[in-house]
Amino acid sequence: MTGDRIATTRLGETGPEVGVQGLGCMGMSFAYGPSDAGESRATLERALELGVTLYDTADVYGAGENERFLAPFLAAHRDEVVIATKFAMAIPREDVTRRIIRNDPPYIRDAVEASLKRLGVDVIDLYYMHRRNVEVPIEESVGAMAELVRAGKVKHLGLSEVTGDELRAAQAVHPVAAVQSEWSLFSRDIEAGVVPAARELGVALVPYSPLGRGFLSGSFADADKDLTADDFRRGMPRFTGDNATANASLLEPVRAVAEAHGVSPAQVALAWVQQRAEVHGLPVVPIPGTRKPGRVAENAAATRIVLGEEDLALLEPLAARVAGDRYADMTFTSAGRE
């Protein structure tokens, strides 16, 4: 590591080497209200300068628009970047507001071709199954994904929001490089089953929403009052009404630790997630999302913050006190099936 560039790690025993922090790109095209394309492009470039090499998207983000948005950046930096995308959330033509979870092999084969075309690449570095449809055996889905590796369309496989047992079943079919699940000071359910399984199998954890979708940074306090009508956080139980009020009160220890270190609350939240690698003995590469170059620099700097025992003791109780689930429907999360 030199200068401001972050350190690197490997995504499990079989995956690529990447910066210890990645970049979630969803909000550049989807979900979090209006965005500025020029500022988002500058954010991508600044992240790469800082050693961020894992860029995360999905075919469902903006119905393919996020993959298309990333294509010029990938073309300019293909050898420097590890691109991760996902399949599984199909959008029916008759109702574009709906999502149908599909894990069947014919759909997987079609989905990868569409993503390759939108991204403008010959091969996807890390291909995730975004959500699990329990009606399709996971061995069947991962078998189809393994065919993509053998065909040279995909380099490494990933899974998102799977249980520990589902991960073990998948790993028996083909090596899995990474599991992506929500993990933060407010969301720690994966520590019961998923994290031990990943450690056992040599699989990396890629935490999404490590900043609690911005709530832990203090960027908003009540989704209904503070966010635009098209922001999907308004539909998440812990960010509205009495839950939001209760959860806002939990941020005081985060602010206290931040003040003691002379850093921001967001950096404390990220440093906590980064240190899960040491606590649990496996690679952990969080993918905070941002659309601002200054914010990506702040996030990257958090990889160099070390929280002490007193800090960790203050932060430890928070997740158990959070009011509200992380989704209105937890069916398609690992916690909903553990």
Short mmCIF file of C-alpha atoms in Angstrom, two decimals:
data_model
loop_
_atom_site.label_atom_id
_atom_site.label_comp_id
_atom_site.label_asym_id
_atom_site.label_seq_id
_atom_site.Cartn_x
_atom_site.Cartn_y
_atom_site.Cartn_z
CA MET A 1 0.00 0.00 0.00
CA THR A 2 1.43 3.37 -0.99
CA GLY A 3 0.12 6.85 -0.25
CA ASP A 4 -3.66 6.95 -0.08
CA ARG A 5 -4.13 3.62 -1.84
CA ILE A 6 -5.86 0.95 0.18
CA ALA A 7 -4.47 -2.50 0.94
CA THR A 8 -5.50 -5.59 -1.01
CA THR A 9 -6.90 -9.01 -0.18
CA ARG A 10 -8.07 -12.08 -2.04
CA LEU A 11 -11.73 -12.97 -2.41
CA GLY A 12 -11.53 -16.30 -0.67
CA GLU A 13 -9.28 -19.16 -1.68
CA THR A 14 -10.31 -19.12 -5.34
CA GLY A 15 -11.17 -15.51 -6.15
CA PRO A 16 -9.30 -12.48 -7.52
CA GLU A 17 -7.14 -10.06 -5.57
CA VAL A 18 -8.98 -6.80 -4.92
CA GLY A 19 -8.79 -3.71 -2.75
CA VAL A 20 -10.01 -4.35 0.79
CA GLN A 21 -12.93 -2.05 0.05
CA GLY A 22 -15.07 -2.10 -3.08
CA LEU A 23 -17.62 0.29 -4.55
CA GLY A 24 -21.35 -0.30 -4.78
CA CYS A 25 -22.54 1.36 -7.98
CA MET A 26 -26.32 0.87 -7.72
CA GLY A 27 -27.12 4.39 -6.57
CA MET A 28 -25.50 5.91 -9.64
CA SER A 29 -28.50 4.78 -11.69
CA PHE A 30 -31.19 3.57 -9.33
CA ALA A 31 -32.93 3.50 -5.94
CA TYR A 32 -31.52 6.53 -4.08
CA GLY A 33 -33.12 9.43 -5.92
CA PRO A 34 -31.62 11.74 -8.58
CA SER A 35 -27.94 11.39 -9.45
CA ASP A 36 -25.44 13.40 -11.48
CA ALA A 37 -23.83 11.26 -14.19
CA GLY A 38 -20.69 13.41 -14.40
CA GLU A 39 -20.12 13.29 -10.65
CA SER A 40 -20.72 9.54 -10.65
CA ARG A 41 -18.12 9.05 -13.39
CA ALA A 42 -15.65 11.14 -11.39
CA THR A 43 -16.39 8.92 -8.39
CA LEU A 44 -15.50 5.80 -10.36
CA GLU A 45 -12.18 7.31 -11.41
CA ARG A 46 -11.34 8.57 -7.92
CA ALA A 47 -12.10 5.16 -6.43
CA LEU A 48 -9.65 3.51 -8.82
CA GLU A 49 -6.95 6.05 -7.94
CA LEU A 50 -7.40 5.03 -4.30
CA GLY A 51 -6.97 1.33 -5.03
CA VAL A 52 -10.65 0.39 -5.08
CA THR A 53 -10.80 -2.32 -7.73
CA LEU A 54 -14.04 -4.26 -7.03
CA TYR A 55 -17.01 -2.54 -8.70
CA ASP A 56 -20.43 -3.98 -7.93
CA THR A 57 -23.59 -3.80 -10.03
CA ALA A 58 -26.54 -6.00 -11.06
CA ASP A 59 -28.74 -6.47 -14.09
CA VAL A 60 -31.79 -5.29 -12.12
CA TYR A 61 -30.30 -1.91 -11.13
CA GLY A 62 -32.24 0.50 -13.28
CA ALA A 63 -33.34 -2.44 -15.47
CA GLY A 64 -29.84 -2.72 -16.96
CA GLU A 65 -29.01 0.98 -16.94
CA ASN A 66 -26.34 0.67 -14.25
CA GLU A 67 -24.46 -1.95 -16.27
CA ARG A 68 -24.65 0.29 -19.35
CA PHE A 69 -23.45 3.27 -17.30
CA LEU A 70 -20.35 1.34 -16.20
CA ALA A 71 -19.42 0.15 -19.70
CA PRO A 72 -17.25 3.16 -20.73
CA PHE A 73 -15.36 3.05 -17.43
CA LEU A 74 -14.71 -0.66 -17.85
CA ALA A 75 -13.54 -0.16 -21.42
CA ALA A 76 -10.99 2.39 -20.24
CA HIS A 77 -9.72 0.34 -17.28
CA ARG A 78 -10.49 -3.28 -18.06
CA ASP A 79 -7.21 -4.71 -16.80
CA GLU A 80 -7.39 -2.76 -13.54
CA VAL A 81 -10.96 -3.49 -12.53
CA VAL A 82 -12.82 -6.52 -11.15
CA ILE A 83 -16.43 -6.21 -12.26
CA ALA A 84 -19.12 -8.00 -10.29
CA THR A 85 -22.70 -8.26 -11.47
CA LYS A 86 -25.72 -10.37 -10.57
CA PHE A 87 -28.73 -12.21 -11.98
CA ALA A 88 -31.99 -13.53 -10.52
CA MET A 89 -34.41 -10.60 -10.27
CA ALA A 90 -36.39 -10.83 -13.48
CA ILE A 91 -38.62 -7.90 -14.46
CA PRO A 92 -41.85 -9.04 -16.17
CA ARG A 93 -42.79 -7.02 -19.24
CA GLU A 94 -46.42 -6.77 -18.16
CA ASP A 95 -45.52 -5.06 -14.86
CA VAL A 96 -42.09 -3.42 -14.61
CA THR A 97 -42.63 -2.66 -10.92
CA ARG A 98 -42.54 -6.38 -10.04
CA ARG A 99 -39.57 -8.68 -9.49
CA ILE A 100 -39.65 -12.44 -10.06
CA ILE A 101 -36.81 -14.49 -8.60
CA ARG A 102 -35.47 -16.87 -11.23
CA ASN A 103 -32.62 -19.30 -10.69
CA ASP A 104 -33.41 -21.78 -13.50
CA PRO A 105 -30.56 -22.62 -15.91
CA PRO A 106 -32.22 -21.29 -19.11
CA TYR A 107 -32.74 -17.93 -17.43
CA ILE A 108 -29.15 -17.86 -16.12
CA ARG A 109 -27.77 -18.51 -19.61
CA ASP A 110 -29.86 -15.68 -21.07
CA ALA A 111 -29.05 -13.31 -18.21
CA VAL A 112 -25.28 -13.62 -18.55
CA GLU A 113 -25.40 -12.87 -22.28
CA ALA A 114 -27.45 -9.74 -21.63
CA SER A 115 -25.08 -8.53 -18.90
CA LEU A 116 -21.99 -9.16 -21.04
CA LYS A 117 -23.52 -7.05 -23.79
CA ARG A 118 -24.56 -4.18 -21.52
CA LEU A 119 -21.20 -4.11 -19.74
CA GLY A 120 -19.30 -4.33 -23.02
CA VAL A 121 -16.97 -7.05 -21.73
CA ASP A 122 -15.97 -10.52 -22.91
CA VAL A 123 -16.02 -12.04 -19.44
CA ILE A 124 -17.58 -11.16 -16.07
CA ASP A 125 -15.05 -11.36 -13.24
CA LEU A 126 -17.50 -12.23 -10.46
CA TYR A 127 -21.04 -13.41 -11.21
CA TYR A 128 -23.52 -13.58 -8.33
CA MET A 129 -26.86 -15.25 -7.90
CA HIS A 130 -28.63 -12.20 -6.49
CA ARG A 131 -31.43 -13.95 -4.58
CA ARG A 132 -32.48 -17.54 -3.97
CA ASN A 133 -35.63 -19.16 -5.36
CA VAL A 134 -36.03 -22.16 -3.08
CA GLU A 135 -38.10 -24.02 -5.67
CA VAL A 136 -34.96 -24.48 -7.78
CA PRO A 137 -32.29 -26.72 -6.20
CA ILE A 138 -29.22 -24.62 -5.54
CA GLU A 139 -27.07 -27.38 -7.02
CA GLU A 140 -28.93 -26.94 -10.31
CA SER A 141 -28.41 -23.18 -10.34
CA VAL A 142 -24.74 -23.35 -9.40
CA GLY A 143 -24.25 -26.11 -11.94
CA ALA A 144 -25.50 -23.74 -14.64
CA MET A 145 -23.22 -21.01 -13.32
CA ALA A 146 -20.28 -23.42 -13.41
CA GLU A 147 -21.00 -24.04 -17.10
CA LEU A 148 -20.50 -20.31 -17.66
CA VAL A 149 -17.05 -20.56 -16.10
CA ARG A 150 -16.14 -23.47 -18.34
CA ALA A 151 -17.43 -21.52 -21.35
CA GLY A 152 -15.18 -18.56 -20.49
CA LYS A 153 -18.06 -16.15 -19.90
CA VAL A 154 -17.47 -15.87 -16.14
CA LYS A 155 -14.29 -16.13 -14.06
CA HIS A 156 -15.56 -16.56 -10.50
CA LEU A 157 -18.89 -17.37 -8.84
CA GLY A 158 -20.66 -15.58 -6.01
CA LEU A 159 -23.91 -15.91 -4.09
CA SER A 160 -26.00 -13.27 -2.35
CA GLU A 161 -28.20 -13.68 0.71
CA VAL A 162 -27.74 -17.44 1.01
CA THR A 163 -27.76 -19.40 4.26
CA GLY A 164 -24.77 -21.29 5.60
CA ASP A 165 -26.23 -24.62 4.48
CA GLU A 166 -27.00 -23.25 1.01
CA LEU A 167 -23.41 -22.06 0.72
CA ARG A 168 -22.12 -25.51 1.65
CA ALA A 169 -24.38 -27.14 -0.96
CA ALA A 170 -23.21 -24.68 -3.61
CA GLN A 171 -19.53 -25.12 -2.76
CA ALA A 172 -19.90 -28.87 -3.27
CA VAL A 173 -20.78 -28.16 -6.92
CA HIS A 174 -18.25 -25.45 -7.77
CA PRO A 175 -15.90 -23.17 -5.79
CA VAL A 176 -17.59 -19.99 -4.58
CA ALA A 177 -15.36 -16.93 -4.27
CA ALA A 178 -17.66 -14.62 -2.32
CA VAL A 179 -20.96 -14.31 -0.52
CA GLN A 180 -22.64 -10.92 -0.56
CA SER A 181 -24.99 -10.10 2.30
CA GLU A 182 -25.99 -7.08 4.34
CA TRP A 183 -23.58 -6.62 7.27
CA SER A 184 -23.22 -3.53 9.40
CA LEU A 185 -23.45 -2.22 12.94
CA PHE A 186 -27.24 -2.43 12.47
CA SER A 187 -27.43 -5.79 10.61
CA ARG A 188 -25.53 -8.75 12.05
CA ASP A 189 -27.83 -11.72 11.43
CA ILE A 190 -25.32 -13.38 9.06
CA GLU A 191 -22.89 -13.93 11.93
CA ALA A 192 -24.96 -16.88 13.19
CA GLY A 193 -24.67 -19.19 10.18
CA VAL A 194 -23.32 -17.59 7.03
CA VAL A 195 -20.05 -16.22 8.38
CA PRO A 196 -18.95 -19.49 10.05
CA ALA A 197 -19.75 -21.41 6.86
CA ALA A 198 -17.78 -18.93 4.74
CA ARG A 199 -14.79 -19.17 7.06
CA GLU A 200 -14.97 -22.96 7.01
CA LEU A 201 -15.11 -23.09 3.21
CA GLY A 202 -12.56 -20.38 2.41
CA VAL A 203 -15.14 -17.96 0.98
CA ALA A 204 -14.94 -14.17 1.28
CA LEU A 205 -17.73 -11.96 2.64
CA VAL A 206 -18.72 -8.89 0.63
CA PRO A 207 -20.96 -6.79 2.90
CA TYR A 208 -23.45 -4.56 1.12
CA SER A 209 -25.03 -1.56 2.87
CA PRO A 210 -22.20 -1.39 5.46
CA LEU A 211 -23.44 2.13 6.26
CA GLY A 212 -27.00 0.99 6.88
CA ARG A 213 -28.04 2.56 3.55
CA GLY A 214 -26.71 5.90 4.78
CA PHE A 215 -28.53 5.90 8.13
CA LEU A 216 -25.34 5.16 10.08
CA SER A 217 -23.61 8.13 8.48
CA GLY A 218 -26.39 10.47 9.59
CA SER A 219 -27.23 11.42 6.02
CA PHE A 220 -30.93 11.11 6.85
CA ALA A 221 -32.98 10.52 10.00
CA ASP A 222 -36.45 9.67 8.69
CA ALA A 223 -36.94 8.35 5.15
CA ASP A 224 -40.46 9.76 4.79
CA LYS A 225 -39.37 13.25 5.78
CA ASP A 226 -35.85 13.45 4.40
CA LEU A 227 -35.79 11.46 1.14
CA THR A 228 -37.34 11.98 -2.28
CA ALA A 229 -40.48 10.09 -3.28
CA ASP A 230 -38.55 7.76 -5.62
CA ASP A 231 -36.05 6.69 -2.94
CA PHE A 232 -36.66 3.03 -2.13
CA ARG A 233 -35.52 3.42 1.48
CA ARG A 234 -38.96 4.89 2.17
CA GLY A 235 -40.25 1.31 1.96
CA MET A 236 -37.78 -0.12 4.50
CA PRO A 237 -39.27 -0.59 7.98
CA ARG A 238 -36.33 0.57 10.07
CA PHE A 239 -36.09 3.97 8.37
CA THR A 240 -39.63 5.31 8.87
CA GLY A 241 -42.01 6.25 11.69
CA ASP A 242 -41.33 5.17 15.25
CA ASN A 243 -38.61 2.78 14.08
CA ALA A 244 -36.61 5.63 12.57
CA THR A 245 -36.92 7.65 15.75
CA ALA A 246 -35.80 4.73 17.90
CA ASN A 247 -32.89 3.87 15.61
CA ALA A 248 -31.68 7.45 15.40
CA SER A 249 -31.10 7.33 19.15
CA LEU A 250 -28.70 4.41 18.64
CA LEU A 251 -26.27 6.58 16.69
CA GLU A 252 -24.93 8.38 19.76
CA PRO A 253 -22.24 5.75 20.52
CA VAL A 254 -21.16 5.88 16.87
CA ARG A 255 -20.79 9.65 17.11
CA ALA A 256 -18.90 9.34 20.40
CA VAL A 257 -16.37 6.92 18.91
CA ALA A 258 -16.03 9.13 15.83
CA GLU A 259 -15.31 12.19 17.95
CA ALA A 260 -12.71 10.30 19.98
CA HIS A 261 -10.86 9.31 16.78
CA GLY A 262 -11.36 12.60 14.96
CA VAL A 263 -13.21 10.88 12.11
CA SER A 264 -16.77 10.75 10.78
CA PRO A 265 -19.53 8.39 11.99
CA ALA A 266 -19.52 6.80 8.53
CA GLN A 267 -15.82 6.00 8.88
CA VAL A 268 -16.43 4.38 12.26
CA ALA A 269 -19.19 2.21 10.79
CA LEU A 270 -16.94 1.16 7.91
CA ALA A 271 -13.94 0.53 10.15
CA TRP A 272 -16.12 -1.76 12.28
CA VAL A 273 -17.08 -3.81 9.20
CA GLN A 274 -13.49 -3.92 7.94
CA GLN A 275 -12.35 -5.30 11.31
CA ARG A 276 -14.78 -8.21 11.00
CA ALA A 277 -12.05 -9.81 8.86
CA GLU A 278 -9.79 -10.04 11.90
CA VAL A 279 -12.60 -10.92 14.30
CA HIS A 280 -13.96 -13.79 12.20
CA GLY A 281 -10.85 -14.89 10.33
CA LEU A 282 -11.94 -14.47 6.72
CA PRO A 283 -11.59 -11.87 3.93
CA VAL A 284 -14.15 -9.06 4.24
CA VAL A 285 -14.55 -6.54 1.40
CA PRO A 286 -17.42 -4.11 2.05
CA ILE A 287 -18.91 -2.26 -0.89
CA PRO A 288 -20.23 1.09 0.36
CA GLY A 289 -22.11 2.96 -2.33
CA THR A 290 -21.53 6.60 -3.10
CA ARG A 291 -21.85 9.03 -6.01
CA LYS A 292 -19.37 11.63 -4.77
CA PRO A 293 -15.55 11.61 -5.20
CA GLY A 294 -15.02 13.18 -1.80
CA ARG A 295 -17.12 10.55 -0.11
CA VAL A 296 -15.28 7.67 -1.76
CA ALA A 297 -12.01 9.11 -0.45
CA GLU A 298 -13.50 9.33 3.05
CA ASN A 299 -14.72 5.75 2.82
CA ALA A 300 -11.34 4.47 1.63
CA ALA A 301 -9.59 6.22 4.51
CA ALA A 302 -11.71 4.18 6.91
CA THR A 303 -9.69 1.08 5.97
CA ARG A 304 -6.81 2.55 8.00
CA ILE A 305 -8.81 3.22 11.18
CA VAL A 306 -8.34 0.72 14.00
CA LEU A 307 -11.04 0.63 16.66
CA GLY A 308 -9.91 -0.30 20.14
CA GLU A 309 -11.55 -2.60 22.67
CA GLU A 310 -13.41 0.26 24.37
CA ASP A 311 -14.75 1.45 21.01
CA LEU A 312 -15.93 -2.03 20.07
CA ALA A 313 -17.59 -2.48 23.46
CA LEU A 314 -19.63 0.70 22.91
CA LEU A 315 -20.73 -0.45 19.45
CA GLU A 316 -21.39 -4.11 20.26
CA PRO A 317 -25.00 -3.78 21.59
CA LEU A 318 -26.38 -1.68 18.73
CA ALA A 319 -27.60 -4.36 16.32
CA ALA A 320 -29.68 -6.11 18.98
CA ARG A 321 -31.50 -2.85 19.71
CA VAL A 322 -32.42 -1.93 16.13
CA ALA A 323 -36.15 -1.52 15.54
CA GLY A 324 -37.60 -2.99 12.34
CA ASP A 325 -36.42 -5.51 9.77
CA ARG A 326 -34.01 -4.56 7.01
CA TYR A 327 -36.68 -5.36 4.37
CA ALA A 328 -40.47 -5.31 4.52
CA ASP A 329 -40.35 -8.89 3.20
CA MET A 330 -37.47 -10.91 4.61
CA THR A 331 -38.39 -14.05 2.63
CA PHE A 332 -35.53 -13.68 0.19
CA THR A 333 -32.81 -12.96 2.74
CA SER A 334 -30.62 -15.54 4.44
CA ALA A 335 -32.10 -14.52 7.81
CA GLY A 336 -35.56 -15.35 6.48
CA ARG A 337 -34.48 -18.96 5.83
CA GLU A 338 -31.99 -19.71 8.61
#
